[in-house]
PDB file of C-alpha atoms in Angstrom:
ATOM      1  CA  MET A 234      -1.665   0.339 -84.768  1.00 68.00           C
ATOM      2  CA  GLU A 235      -2.312   3.801 -86.191  1.00 73.00           C
ATOM      3  CA  LYS A 236      -1.759   2.812 -89.814  1.00 78.00           C
ATOM      4  CA  TYR A 237      -3.615  -0.524 -90.013  1.00 75.00           C
ATOM      5  CA  ALA A 238      -5.555  -1.549 -86.890  1.00 72.00           C
ATOM      6  CA  TYR A 239      -9.015  -0.239 -87.720  1.00 76.00           C
ATOM      7  CA  THR A 240      -8.832   0.346 -91.469  1.00 81.00           C
ATOM      8  CA  MET A 241     -10.657  -2.851 -92.519  1.00 79.00           C
ATOM      9  CA  GLN A 242      -7.882  -3.322 -95.092  1.00 81.00           C
ATOM     10  CA  PRO A 243      -6.070  -6.653 -95.364  1.00 81.00           C
ATOM     11  CA  VAL A 244      -2.438  -6.664 -94.316  1.00 81.00           C
ATOM     12  CA  VAL A 245       0.137  -9.341 -95.116  1.00 83.00           C
ATOM     13  CA  VAL A 246       2.969  -9.576 -92.610  1.00 84.00           C
ATOM     14  CA  THR A 247       5.944 -11.566 -93.868  1.00 85.00           C
ATOM     15  CA  ASP A 248       8.121 -11.601 -90.749  1.00 88.00           C
ATOM     16  CA  GLY A 249       5.520 -12.124 -88.010  1.00 85.00           C
ATOM     17  CA  GLN A 250       7.035 -15.475 -87.038  1.00 87.00           C
ATOM     18  CA  ARG A 251      10.595 -14.299 -86.617  1.00 85.00           C
ATOM     19  CA  ASN A 252      12.370 -16.061 -83.767  1.00 87.00           C
ATOM     20  CA  TRP A 253       9.755 -18.824 -83.660  1.00 91.00           C
ATOM     21  CA  THR A 254      10.874 -22.458 -83.625  1.00 94.00           C
ATOM     22  CA  ALA A 255       7.349 -23.780 -84.349  1.00 92.00           C
ATOM     23  CA  ARG A 256       7.933 -23.774 -88.094  1.00 88.00           C
ATOM     24  CA  GLU A 257      10.802 -26.249 -87.777  1.00 91.00           C
ATOM     25  CA  THR A 258       9.391 -28.204 -84.820  1.00 93.00           C
ATOM     26  CA  PHE A 259       5.659 -28.659 -85.261  1.00 93.00           C
ATOM     27  CA  ASN A 260       4.765 -31.749 -87.238  1.00 93.00           C
ATOM     28  CA  TYR A 261       2.759 -34.926 -86.766  1.00 94.00           C
ATOM     29  CA  GLU A 262       5.533 -36.784 -84.933  1.00 95.00           C
ATOM     30  CA  TYR A 263       6.179 -33.877 -82.554  1.00 94.00           C
ATOM     31  CA  PHE A 264       2.504 -33.665 -81.541  1.00 94.00           C
ATOM     32  CA  LYS A 265       2.214 -37.452 -81.339  1.00 95.00           C
ATOM     33  CA  GLY A 266       5.060 -37.360 -78.800  1.00 94.00           C
ATOM     34  CA  ILE A 267       3.182 -34.841 -76.645  1.00 92.00           C
ATOM     35  CA  TYR A 268      -0.212 -36.560 -76.807  1.00 91.00           C
ATOM     36  CA  LEU A 269       0.964 -40.069 -75.939  1.00 92.00           C
ATOM     37  CA  PRO A 270      -1.626 -42.700 -74.985  1.00 92.00           C
ATOM     38  CA  GLY A 271      -2.530 -42.209 -71.327  1.00 90.00           C
ATOM     39  CA  SER A 272      -0.681 -38.884 -71.103  1.00 90.00           C
ATOM     40  CA  GLU A 273      -2.014 -35.953 -69.091  1.00 88.00           C
ATOM     41  CA  ALA A 274      -2.027 -33.858 -72.286  1.00 88.00           C
ATOM     42  CA  LEU A 275      -4.311 -36.345 -74.042  1.00 88.00           C
ATOM     43  CA  LYS A 276      -6.577 -36.719 -70.996  1.00 87.00           C
ATOM     44  CA  THR A 277      -6.909 -32.930 -70.766  1.00 86.00           C
ATOM     45  CA  VAL A 278      -7.933 -32.611 -74.412  1.00 84.00           C
ATOM     46  CA  ASN A 279     -10.487 -35.378 -73.974  1.00 83.00           C
ATOM     47  CA  LYS A 280     -11.965 -33.923 -70.760  1.00 85.00           C
ATOM     48  CA  ARG A 281     -11.755 -30.141 -71.057  1.00 84.00           C
ATOM     49  CA  CYS A 282     -10.849 -29.211 -74.619  1.00 84.00           C
ATOM     50  CA  GLN A 283     -12.313 -29.846 -78.044  1.00 85.00           C
ATOM     51  CA  PHE A 284     -11.446 -32.079 -80.970  1.00 88.00           C
ATOM     52  CA  PHE A 285     -12.792 -31.285 -84.443  1.00 88.00           C
ATOM     53  CA  GLN A 286     -12.836 -34.116 -86.940  1.00 89.00           C
ATOM     54  CA  TYR A 287     -14.207 -31.960 -89.766  1.00 87.00           C
ATOM     55  CA  ASN A 288     -14.603 -34.085 -92.897  1.00 78.00           C
ATOM     56  CA  THR A 289     -12.622 -37.068 -91.662  1.00 87.00           C
ATOM     57  CA  ASN A 290     -13.835 -40.290 -90.146  1.00 87.00           C
ATOM     58  CA  MET A 291     -11.628 -39.879 -87.058  1.00 89.00           C
ATOM     59  CA  SER A 292     -13.485 -39.391 -83.813  1.00 88.00           C
ATOM     60  CA  SER A 293     -10.659 -38.735 -81.357  1.00 90.00           C
ATOM     61  CA  MET A 294      -7.072 -37.607 -80.866  1.00 91.00           C
ATOM     62  CA  GLU A 295      -6.122 -41.220 -80.131  1.00 92.00           C
ATOM     63  CA  GLU A 296      -7.430 -42.263 -83.512  1.00 93.00           C
ATOM     64  CA  PHE A 297      -5.636 -39.407 -85.267  1.00 93.00           C
ATOM     65  CA  PHE A 298      -2.290 -40.280 -83.715  1.00 94.00           C
ATOM     66  CA  ASN A 299      -2.695 -43.886 -84.836  1.00 93.00           C
ATOM     67  CA  ILE A 300      -3.390 -43.327 -88.542  1.00 93.00           C
ATOM     68  CA  SER A 301      -1.328 -45.262 -91.033  1.00 94.00           C
ATOM     69  CA  LYS A 302       1.748 -43.736 -92.621  1.00 95.00           C
ATOM     70  CA  SER A 303       0.001 -44.098 -95.976  1.00 95.00           C
ATOM     71  CA  ARG A 304      -2.958 -41.996 -94.817  1.00 94.00           C
ATOM     72  CA  LEU A 305      -0.696 -39.500 -93.073  1.00 93.00           C
ATOM     73  CA  GLU A 306       1.113 -38.941 -96.378  1.00 93.00           C
ATOM     74  CA  GLY A 307      -2.135 -38.511 -98.307  1.00 91.00           C
ATOM     75  CA  ASN A 308      -2.185 -41.852-100.124  1.00 94.00           C
ATOM     76  CA  GLU A 309      -5.564 -42.743 -98.620  1.00 90.00           C
ATOM     77  CA  ASP A 310      -8.471 -40.650 -97.371  1.00 88.00           C
ATOM     78  CA  HIS A 311      -8.048 -36.905 -97.008  1.00 88.00           C
ATOM     79  CA  TRP A 312      -7.771 -35.635 -93.443  1.00 90.00           C
ATOM     80  CA  TYR A 313      -7.956 -32.308 -91.653  1.00 91.00           C
ATOM     81  CA  ILE A 314      -8.449 -32.020 -87.903  1.00 91.00           C
ATOM     82  CA  GLY A 315      -8.188 -29.447 -85.159  1.00 89.00           C
ATOM     83  CA  TRP A 316      -8.034 -29.408 -81.393  1.00 88.00           C
ATOM     84  CA  SER A 317      -7.779 -26.978 -78.546  1.00 84.00           C
ATOM     85  CA  ASN A 318      -4.960 -27.189 -76.073  1.00 81.00           C
ATOM     86  CA  CYS A 319      -6.259 -26.100 -72.688  1.00 76.00           C
ATOM     87  CA  GLY A 320      -3.083 -25.106 -70.922  1.00 69.00           C
ATOM     88  CA  GLY A 321      -1.029 -27.157 -68.529  1.00 78.00           C
ATOM     89  CA  LYS A 322       2.374 -28.627 -69.274  1.00 84.00           C
ATOM     90  CA  SER A 323       1.581 -29.357 -72.919  1.00 85.00           C
ATOM     91  CA  GLY A 324       0.396 -25.785 -73.466  1.00 83.00           C
ATOM     92  CA  ASN A 325       3.627 -24.446 -72.039  1.00 84.00           C
ATOM     93  CA  MET A 326       5.633 -26.809 -74.251  1.00 88.00           C
ATOM     94  CA  LEU A 327       3.829 -25.607 -77.370  1.00 88.00           C
ATOM     95  CA  ARG A 328       4.039 -21.924 -76.422  1.00 87.00           C
ATOM     96  CA  GLY A 329       7.779 -22.300 -76.053  1.00 89.00           C
ATOM     97  CA  HIS A 330       7.857 -22.465 -79.858  1.00 92.00           C
ATOM     98  CA  TYR A 331       5.824 -19.335 -80.643  1.00 87.00           C
ATOM     99  CA  LYS A 332       4.748 -16.057 -79.095  1.00 84.00           C
ATOM    100  CA  LEU A 333       2.522 -13.114 -79.776  1.00 82.00           C
ATOM    101  CA  PRO A 334       3.800 -11.546 -83.011  1.00 83.00           C
ATOM    102  CA  TYR A 335       5.713  -8.319 -82.423  1.00 82.00           C
ATOM    103  CA  PHE A 336       3.209  -6.150 -84.283  1.00 79.00           C
ATOM    104  CA  LEU A 337       0.188  -7.092 -82.144  1.00 79.00           C
ATOM    105  CA  PRO A 338      -0.653  -5.294 -78.911  1.00 78.00           C
ATOM    106  CA  GLY A 339      -0.119  -7.109 -75.628  1.00 78.00           C
ATOM    107  CA  GLU A 340      -3.842  -7.347 -74.898  1.00 75.00           C
ATOM    108  CA  LEU A 341      -4.056  -9.942 -77.671  1.00 72.00           C
ATOM    109  CA  ASP A 342      -1.617 -12.242 -75.889  1.00 70.00           C
ATOM    110  CA  HIS A 343      -2.858 -15.821 -75.931  1.00 59.00           C
ATOM    111  CA  SER A 344      -5.217 -17.173 -73.380  1.00 64.00           C
ATOM    112  CA  ALA A 345      -4.977 -20.535 -71.701  1.00 67.00           C
ATOM    113  CA  ARG A 346      -6.589 -22.078 -74.797  1.00 73.00           C
ATOM    114  CA  ASP A 347      -4.665 -22.426 -78.037  1.00 80.00           C
ATOM    115  CA  TRP A 348      -5.844 -24.130 -81.211  1.00 83.00           C
ATOM    116  CA  ILE A 349      -3.910 -26.416 -83.523  1.00 87.00           C
ATOM    117  CA  PHE A 350      -5.138 -27.365 -86.990  1.00 88.00           C
ATOM    118  CA  MET A 351      -3.427 -29.912 -89.215  1.00 90.00           C
ATOM    119  CA  GLY A 352      -4.267 -31.438 -92.529  1.00 89.00           C
ATOM    120  CA  LEU A 353      -3.371 -32.376 -96.037  1.00 88.00           C
ATOM    121  CA  PRO A 354      -3.418 -29.827 -98.846  1.00 85.00           C
ATOM    122  CA  GLY A 355      -6.916 -29.085-100.024  1.00 81.00           C
ATOM    123  CA  PRO A 356     -10.137 -28.188 -98.257  1.00 78.00           C
ATOM    124  CA  GLY A 357     -10.085 -28.304 -94.487  1.00 78.00           C
ATOM    125  CA  ALA A 358     -12.737 -26.822 -92.265  1.00 75.00           C
ATOM    126  CA  PRO A 359     -16.024 -25.833 -93.870  1.00 72.00           C
ATOM    127  CA  MET A 360     -17.017 -22.170 -93.872  1.00 69.00           C
ATOM    128  CA  HIS A 361     -17.728 -21.139 -90.300  1.00 65.00           C
ATOM    129  CA  VAL A 362     -17.627 -18.265 -87.849  1.00 66.00           C
ATOM    130  CA  ASP A 363     -15.385 -18.621 -84.824  1.00 67.00           C
ATOM    131  CA  PHE A 364     -17.227 -17.681 -81.663  1.00 65.00           C
ATOM    132  CA  VAL A 365     -14.588 -16.577 -79.186  1.00 60.00           C
ATOM    133  CA  HIS A 366     -15.085 -14.569 -76.020  1.00 57.00           C
ATOM    134  CA  ALA A 367     -11.844 -12.627 -76.304  1.00 58.00           C
ATOM    135  CA  SER A 368      -9.531 -11.160 -78.905  1.00 55.00           C
ATOM    136  CA  SER A 369      -7.606 -13.753 -80.838  1.00 60.00           C
ATOM    137  CA  TRP A 370      -4.954 -14.157 -83.493  1.00 65.00           C
ATOM    138  CA  GLN A 371      -3.883 -16.926 -85.862  1.00 66.00           C
ATOM    139  CA  ALA A 372      -0.680 -17.886 -87.627  1.00 69.00           C
ATOM    140  CA  GLN A 373      -0.244 -20.287 -90.524  1.00 68.00           C
ATOM    141  CA  LEU A 374       3.096 -22.081 -90.448  1.00 68.00           C
ATOM    142  CA  SER A 375       3.017 -23.603 -93.903  1.00 67.00           C
ATOM    143  CA  GLY A 376       0.789 -24.256 -96.858  1.00 56.00           C
TER     144      GLY A 376
END
């Protein structure tokens, strides 16, 4: 905190994900298994959370989890999507695979809303400013 917190200098942390299982677990098939058709997790995202289609032609989580293997692998249209996970059982399942990185203070611990972004290599979300009402943190698992 004393050395970096308010210096406005970028810091690269190379071991911030130690002891996380998200890196080995999170993938399309894993999330597809959580957000099954008719599941409470999918209903919650549709009712209380947000889905961002960005520059894809997908309009819902259902559509995303039904894309062809060819598109999933990048042989068709590019895709990049994001969604918020608003707590509940699915939130607890996801949080079982990651935690607040050791170097961040406890007051930055995650809220009931987590965000997941997935996509193919290349451009994803357009330039934007996140408007959040509390402190937040982000981790990139690969890419």
